[in-house]
Coordinates of C-alpha atoms and ligand atoms in Angstrom, one line a residue:
M1 CA 19.0 18.9 -23.8
T2 CA 19.3 21.9 -21.3
P3 CA 21.7 20.5 -18.6
H4 CA 19.8 21.8 -15.6
R5 CA 16.6 20.1 -16.6
R6 CA 17.3 17.0 -14.6
L7 CA 14.8 15.4 -12.2
G8 CA 15.3 12.6 -9.7
V9 CA 12.9 9.8 -8.9
L10 CA 12.9 7.1 -6.3
T11 CA 10.6 4.3 -5.1
S12 CA 10.4 3.9 -1.3
G13 CA 8.7 1.6 1.3
G14 CA 7.2 -1.7 0.5
D15 CA 7.1 -2.6 -3.3
C16 CA 3.8 -2.8 -5.0
P17 CA 2.4 -3.8 -8.4
G18 CA 2.2 -0.7 -10.7
L19 CA 5.4 1.0 -9.6
N20 CA 7.1 0.3 -12.9
A21 CA 4.1 1.7 -14.8
V22 CA 4.6 5.0 -12.9
L23 CA 8.3 4.9 -13.9
R24 CA 7.4 4.4 -17.5
G25 CA 4.7 7.1 -17.5
L26 CA 6.9 9.7 -15.9
T27 CA 10.0 8.9 -18.1
C28 CA 7.9 9.2 -21.3
R29 CA 6.3 12.5 -20.2
A30 CA 9.5 13.9 -18.7
T31 CA 11.4 13.1 -21.9
Q32 CA 8.8 14.8 -24.0
L33 CA 9.1 17.9 -21.8
E34 CA 12.9 17.7 -22.2
W35 CA 13.8 16.6 -18.7
E36 CA 16.4 13.9 -18.1
V37 CA 15.3 11.4 -15.4
V38 CA 17.8 10.1 -12.8
G39 CA 16.5 7.0 -10.9
F40 CA 17.9 6.5 -7.4
H41 CA 18.3 2.9 -6.2
Q42 CA 16.9 1.5 -2.9
G43 CA 14.6 4.4 -2.1
F44 CA 16.0 7.4 -0.3
E45 CA 19.1 5.5 0.5
G46 CA 20.2 6.1 -3.1
L47 CA 20.6 9.7 -2.1
L48 CA 23.3 9.0 0.4
E49 CA 27.1 8.4 0.1
G50 CA 27.6 5.0 -1.4
G51 CA 24.1 5.0 -2.9
S52 CA 23.7 4.5 -6.6
H53 CA 21.5 5.7 -9.5
E54 CA 20.9 5.3 -13.2
I55 CA 19.5 7.3 -16.0
L56 CA 16.0 6.3 -16.9
T57 CA 15.4 6.4 -20.7
L58 CA 12.6 5.4 -23.0
E59 CA 14.6 2.3 -23.9
R60 CA 15.3 1.3 -20.2
T61 CA 11.6 1.7 -19.3
S62 CA 10.3 -0.1 -22.4
G63 CA 8.3 -3.3 -21.8
I64 CA 8.2 -2.9 -18.0
L65 CA 4.4 -2.5 -17.6
P66 CA 3.8 -6.2 -16.8
L67 CA 6.6 -6.4 -14.2
G68 CA 5.8 -6.4 -10.5
G69 CA 8.2 -4.9 -8.1
T70 CA 10.3 -1.8 -9.0
L71 CA 13.1 -1.3 -11.5
L72 CA 14.9 0.9 -9.0
G73 CA 14.7 -1.3 -5.9
T74 CA 13.3 0.0 -2.7
T75 CA 13.6 -0.3 1.1
S76 CA 11.4 0.3 4.1
K77 CA 14.5 0.6 6.4
G78 CA 17.4 2.9 6.4
H79 CA 18.2 6.5 7.3
F80 CA 15.0 8.3 6.2
I81 CA 12.4 6.7 8.5
A82 CA 9.6 9.1 9.4
K83 CA 7.2 6.7 11.1
V84 CA 7.8 4.3 14.0
G85 CA 5.9 1.9 16.2
G86 CA 2.2 2.1 15.7
G87 CA 2.5 5.1 13.4
S88 CA 4.2 7.8 15.5
R89 CA 6.3 10.3 13.7
T90 CA 10.0 10.8 14.0
M91 CA 12.3 13.3 12.3
V92 CA 14.9 12.5 9.6
P93 CA 18.3 13.6 11.1
Q94 CA 19.7 16.9 9.7
H95 CA 23.0 15.4 8.6
V96 CA 21.1 12.8 6.5
M97 CA 19.1 15.6 4.9
A98 CA 22.4 17.5 4.2
Q99 CA 23.9 14.5 2.5
A100 CA 20.8 14.0 0.3
R101 CA 20.9 17.7 -0.7
A102 CA 24.6 17.5 -1.6
T103 CA 23.9 14.4 -3.8
L104 CA 21.1 16.2 -5.7
D105 CA 23.2 19.4 -6.1
S106 CA 26.2 17.4 -7.3
L107 CA 24.1 15.7 -10.0
G108 CA 22.4 19.0 -11.0
I109 CA 19.0 17.6 -10.1
S110 CA 16.5 20.4 -9.4
A111 CA 13.4 18.3 -8.5
L112 CA 12.8 14.9 -6.8
I113 CA 9.8 12.7 -7.3
T114 CA 9.2 10.3 -4.4
I115 CA 6.9 7.4 -5.0
G116 CA 5.8 6.0 -1.7
G117 CA 3.2 5.2 0.9
D118 CA 2.2 6.9 4.2
G119 CA 5.7 6.5 5.8
S120 CA 7.7 7.5 2.7
L121 CA 5.4 10.5 1.9
T122 CA 5.8 11.7 5.5
T123 CA 9.6 11.7 4.7
A124 CA 8.9 13.5 1.5
Q125 CA 6.9 16.1 3.4
Q126 CA 9.8 16.6 5.8
L127 CA 12.2 17.1 2.8
H128 CA 9.7 19.6 1.3
E129 CA 9.6 21.6 4.6
A130 CA 13.4 21.6 4.6
G131 CA 13.4 23.3 1.2
F132 CA 13.7 20.3 -1.2
R133 CA 11.7 20.6 -4.4
V134 CA 9.6 17.5 -4.0
V135 CA 6.6 15.9 -5.8
G136 CA 4.9 12.9 -4.3
V137 CA 3.2 9.9 -5.9
P138 CA 1.0 7.8 -3.7
K139 CA 1.8 4.1 -3.7
T140 CA 0.3 1.4 -1.4
I141 CA -1.5 -1.9 -1.6
D142 CA -3.1 -0.9 1.7
N143 CA -5.2 2.0 0.1
D144 CA -4.8 3.8 3.4
L145 CA -3.8 7.2 2.1
E146 CA -6.0 10.2 2.5
A147 CA -6.6 12.8 -0.3
T148 CA -6.7 10.2 -3.1
S149 CA -9.6 8.0 -3.9
M150 CA -7.3 5.2 -5.2
T151 CA -3.7 4.1 -5.0
F152 CA -2.2 1.6 -7.5
G153 CA -1.3 -1.8 -6.1
F154 CA -4.5 -2.1 -4.2
D155 CA -6.5 -3.7 -7.1
S156 CA -3.7 -6.3 -7.7
A157 CA -3.7 -7.2 -4.0
V158 CA -7.5 -7.5 -3.9
A159 CA -7.3 -9.7 -7.0
C160 CA -4.8 -11.9 -5.2
V161 CA -7.0 -12.3 -2.1
S162 CA -10.0 -13.0 -4.3
E163 CA -8.2 -15.7 -6.2
A164 CA -6.9 -17.3 -3.0
L165 CA -10.4 -17.4 -1.6
D166 CA -11.7 -19.1 -4.7
R167 CA -9.0 -21.8 -4.2
L168 CA -9.6 -22.1 -0.4
R169 CA -13.4 -22.5 -1.0
T170 CA -13.1 -25.8 -2.8
T171 CA -10.8 -27.4 -0.2
A172 CA -12.8 -26.0 2.7
T173 CA -16.0 -27.4 1.2
S174 CA -14.5 -30.8 0.5
H175 CA -13.4 -31.2 4.1
S176 CA -16.2 -29.2 5.8
R177 CA -13.5 -27.1 7.4
V178 CA -13.1 -23.5 8.5
L179 CA -10.4 -21.8 6.5
V180 CA -9.0 -18.6 8.0
I181 CA -7.0 -16.4 5.7
E182 CA -4.9 -13.5 7.0
V183 CA -4.4 -10.6 4.6
M184 CA -2.2 -7.5 4.6
G185 CA -3.4 -3.8 4.9
R186 CA -1.6 -2.7 8.1
H187 CA -4.1 -0.6 10.2
A188 CA -6.7 -0.4 7.4
G189 CA -9.2 -3.1 6.4
W190 CA -9.6 -2.2 2.7
I191 CA -7.8 -5.3 1.3
A192 CA -9.8 -7.6 3.7
L193 CA -13.1 -5.9 2.9
H194 CA -12.8 -5.8 -0.9
G195 CA -10.9 -9.1 -1.2
G196 CA -13.5 -10.8 1.1
L197 CA -16.4 -9.5 -0.8
A198 CA -15.0 -10.4 -4.2
G199 CA -14.0 -13.9 -3.0
G200 CA -17.2 -14.7 -1.2
A201 CA -16.0 -14.7 2.4
D202 CA -18.4 -15.6 5.1
I203 CA -16.8 -13.6 7.9
I204 CA -14.5 -10.6 7.5
L205 CA -12.6 -9.1 10.4
L206 CA -11.3 -5.5 10.1
P207 CA -9.2 -3.3 12.2
E208 CA -12.0 -0.7 12.1
I209 CA -14.6 -3.1 13.6
P210 CA -13.1 -4.9 16.7
F211 CA -14.4 -8.5 16.9
D212 CA -15.8 -10.8 19.6
F213 CA -14.6 -14.4 19.4
A214 CA -18.0 -15.6 20.7
K215 CA -19.8 -13.9 17.8
I216 CA -17.4 -15.4 15.3
A217 CA -18.0 -18.9 16.7
D218 CA -21.8 -18.3 16.7
A219 CA -21.8 -17.2 13.1
I220 CA -19.9 -20.5 12.1
Q221 CA -22.3 -22.6 14.2
K222 CA -25.3 -21.0 12.6
R223 CA -23.9 -21.8 9.1
D224 CA -23.3 -25.4 10.2
A225 CA -26.9 -25.6 11.4
S226 CA -28.1 -24.6 8.0
A227 CA -25.9 -27.2 6.3
Q228 CA -23.2 -24.8 5.2
T229 CA -20.5 -26.8 6.9
S230 CA -17.5 -24.9 5.6
S231 CA -16.6 -21.3 6.2
L232 CA -14.1 -18.8 4.9
V233 CA -12.9 -16.2 7.4
V234 CA -10.8 -13.2 6.1
V235 CA -8.8 -11.6 8.9
A236 CA -7.0 -8.3 8.2
E237 CA -3.6 -8.4 9.8
G238 CA -4.5 -5.3 11.9
A239 CA -7.8 -6.8 13.2
R240 CA -8.2 -7.0 17.0
P241 CA -10.6 -8.3 19.6
V242 CA -12.9 -5.8 21.3
H243 CA -10.9 -5.8 24.5
G244 CA -7.5 -6.6 22.9
S245 CA -4.9 -4.9 20.7
E246 CA -3.3 -5.5 17.3
Y247 CA -1.3 -8.7 16.9
V248 CA 2.3 -7.6 16.6
L249 CA 5.0 -9.9 15.1
G250 CA 8.1 -7.8 15.6
K251 CA 9.4 -4.4 16.4
G252 CA 12.2 -2.9 14.3
A253 CA 13.5 0.5 13.5
G254 CA 10.3 1.6 11.7
E255 CA 6.7 0.7 12.1
Y256 CA 5.7 -2.5 14.0
K257 CA 5.4 -5.6 11.9
L258 CA 1.9 -6.9 12.2
G259 CA 1.1 -10.7 12.1
G260 CA -0.5 -13.5 14.1
A261 CA -4.2 -12.4 13.9
G262 CA -5.1 -15.3 11.6
H263 CA -3.6 -18.0 13.8
A264 CA -5.1 -16.5 16.9
V265 CA -8.6 -16.4 15.3
A266 CA -8.3 -19.9 13.9
S267 CA -7.2 -21.3 17.3
E268 CA -10.2 -19.7 19.1
I269 CA -12.6 -20.9 16.4
A270 CA -11.3 -24.5 16.7
Q271 CA -11.6 -24.4 20.4
R272 CA -15.1 -22.9 20.5
T273 CA -16.7 -24.8 17.7
G274 CA -14.8 -28.0 17.6
K275 CA -14.5 -27.7 13.9
E276 CA -11.3 -28.6 11.9
T277 CA -9.8 -25.2 11.2
R278 CA -6.8 -24.2 9.1
T279 CA -4.9 -21.0 8.5
C280 CA -3.4 -19.5 5.4
V281 CA -1.3 -16.4 5.7
L282 CA -1.3 -14.9 2.3
G283 CA 1.7 -12.5 3.0
H284 CA 3.8 -11.1 0.3
L285 CA 2.0 -13.0 -2.5
Q286 CA -0.3 -9.9 -2.3
R287 CA 2.5 -7.6 -3.2
G288 CA 4.1 -9.6 -6.0
G289 CA 3.4 -10.6 -9.6
T290 CA 2.0 -8.7 -12.5
P291 CA -0.2 -5.7 -11.9
T292 CA -3.8 -5.7 -13.0
H293 CA -4.7 -3.5 -16.0
L294 CA -6.3 -1.0 -13.6
D295 CA -3.0 -0.6 -11.6
R296 CA -1.0 -0.3 -14.8
I297 CA -3.3 2.5 -16.1
L298 CA -3.4 4.3 -12.8
G299 CA 0.4 4.0 -12.5
L300 CA 0.9 5.5 -16.0
R301 CA -1.5 8.3 -15.3
F302 CA 0.2 9.1 -12.0
G303 CA 3.6 9.1 -13.6
V304 CA 2.6 11.5 -16.4
K305 CA 1.0 13.9 -13.8
A306 CA 4.1 13.8 -11.6
A307 CA 6.4 14.9 -14.5
E308 CA 3.9 17.7 -15.3
L309 CA 3.9 18.9 -11.6
V310 CA 7.7 19.1 -11.8
E311 CA 7.4 21.0 -15.2
H312 CA 5.1 23.5 -13.5
A313 CA 7.1 23.7 -10.3
E314 CA 4.2 22.6 -8.2
F315 CA 6.3 21.3 -5.3
G316 CA 5.1 19.9 -2.0
Q317 CA 2.2 18.5 -4.1
M318 CA 1.2 14.8 -4.4
V319 CA -0.5 13.3 -7.5
S320 CA -4.0 12.3 -6.6
C321 CA -7.0 10.6 -8.1
Q322 CA -10.4 12.2 -7.5
N323 CA -13.6 11.3 -9.4
D324 CA -11.4 9.4 -11.9
E325 CA -9.5 12.6 -12.7
I326 CA -5.8 12.8 -11.9
T327 CA -5.1 16.0 -10.0
S328 CA -2.8 17.1 -7.2
V329 CA -3.1 17.9 -3.4
P330 CA -0.6 19.0 -0.8
I331 CA 1.5 16.0 0.4
A332 CA 0.6 17.2 3.9
D333 CA -3.1 16.5 3.3
A334 CA -2.3 12.9 2.4
V335 CA -0.3 12.0 5.4
S336 CA -2.3 14.0 8.0
R337 CA -4.2 10.8 9.0
L338 CA -4.9 7.3 7.7
H339 CA -7.7 6.6 5.3
L340 CA -9.7 3.9 7.1
V341 CA -12.9 1.9 6.4
S342 CA -15.9 3.5 8.0
P343 CA -18.0 0.9 9.8
Q344 CA -21.1 2.8 8.6
S345 CA -20.0 2.8 4.9
Q346 CA -22.2 1.5 2.1
M347 CA -19.6 -1.2 1.4
V348 CA -19.8 -2.6 5.0
Q349 CA -23.6 -2.4 4.8
T350 CA -23.6 -4.2 1.5
A351 CA -21.6 -7.0 3.0
R352 CA -23.9 -7.3 6.0
A353 CA -26.9 -7.3 3.6
I354 CA -25.6 -10.5 2.0
G355 CA -25.0 -12.2 5.3
I356 CA -21.3 -11.5 5.9
S357 CA -20.5 -11.3 9.6
F358 CA -17.9 -8.9 10.9
G359 CA -17.7 -10.7 14.2
D360 CA -19.3 -7.8 16.1
Ligands
F6P1 O1 2.3 -1.4 3.5 C1 2.4 -2.5 2.7 C2 2.6 -3.7 3.5 O2 2.5 -4.8 2.6 C3 1.6 -3.9 4.6 O3 0.3 -4.4 4.2 C4 2.3 -4.9 5.5 O4 1.9 -4.8 6.8 C5 3.7 -4.5 5.3 O5 3.8 -3.7 4.2 C6 4.7 -5.6 5.3 O6 6.0 -5.1 5.3 P1 7.3 -6.0 5.0 O7 7.4 -6.2 3.5 O8 8.4 -5.1 5.6 O9 7.1 -7.3 5.7

């Protein structure tokens, strides 16, 4: 093997089903193209002094398709944070960049594949602008990245929400209760919308369509009046009332941690309708477990394409899915703004057409 044909790869930000499929796809294709693959541990932190790495081989990545999480470990904290608060940008310090560059040079790595979501790809873009030879792979259960029609992990998260709703429906019906389920997605309502539709939700609250507590109560009372005495309400963690703001659980070094919307909505429903109401916060169940077949296949295809982008020296590019073809776009296009649900979209109209309320 030619010694200088060494590429690095890391997984960064929240983990997500399908990450291991990407690692498998890219290791297979890179090996075919005669690149050696160095996997950095714990995201970008692996590039710093004290960080660790391993060689990814065909053997090491064999049999990992059904595994959730990431073989390499990840972090959404650390020294490479590029997004803070409600999504504002911040710069990775120069001395951190310098350390990362020194690590890559000392290992003879000439290209770095970064698999991450909005925050991590914003870091990747900064590295690219600083002269690193970077290729991006979009990863997020939130499906909130521009410039790709799909990200792996989303389908698995939606499957989890849909299964949870199937379970909640039976207990809600038995007790004539309202069951409120809070789901992830950060500032985007994709998981809530798709999961809610697939799982037969009666009310879906999205960040993109601010809700009115009175309208939610009214929808539940109308259902009661027509003998539908149980209701399932899906609340995106980023949902907010018309005159309110997102429910924030905590503020750390990076982006705000969202949470609390489900409990707030449930308590208002109970007060306004007098109905027994319970809350289920689905949380990290949505990120764990085995990926769906769709996420495995998308992950494999993204991994193969990432290795090919390195081979063709197409740096600053991100793998992307467009019309079911895997192609590439500038990383900058993917992180320029968030991909959000349009309130006018056909999907929202379809939901309304089957009687789902958005609390507006
Ligand atoms: O971006 C993925 C995501 O799961 C969001 O949906 C959620 O808001 C956030 O990460 C949770 O982050 P953490 O794992 O740090 O609690």
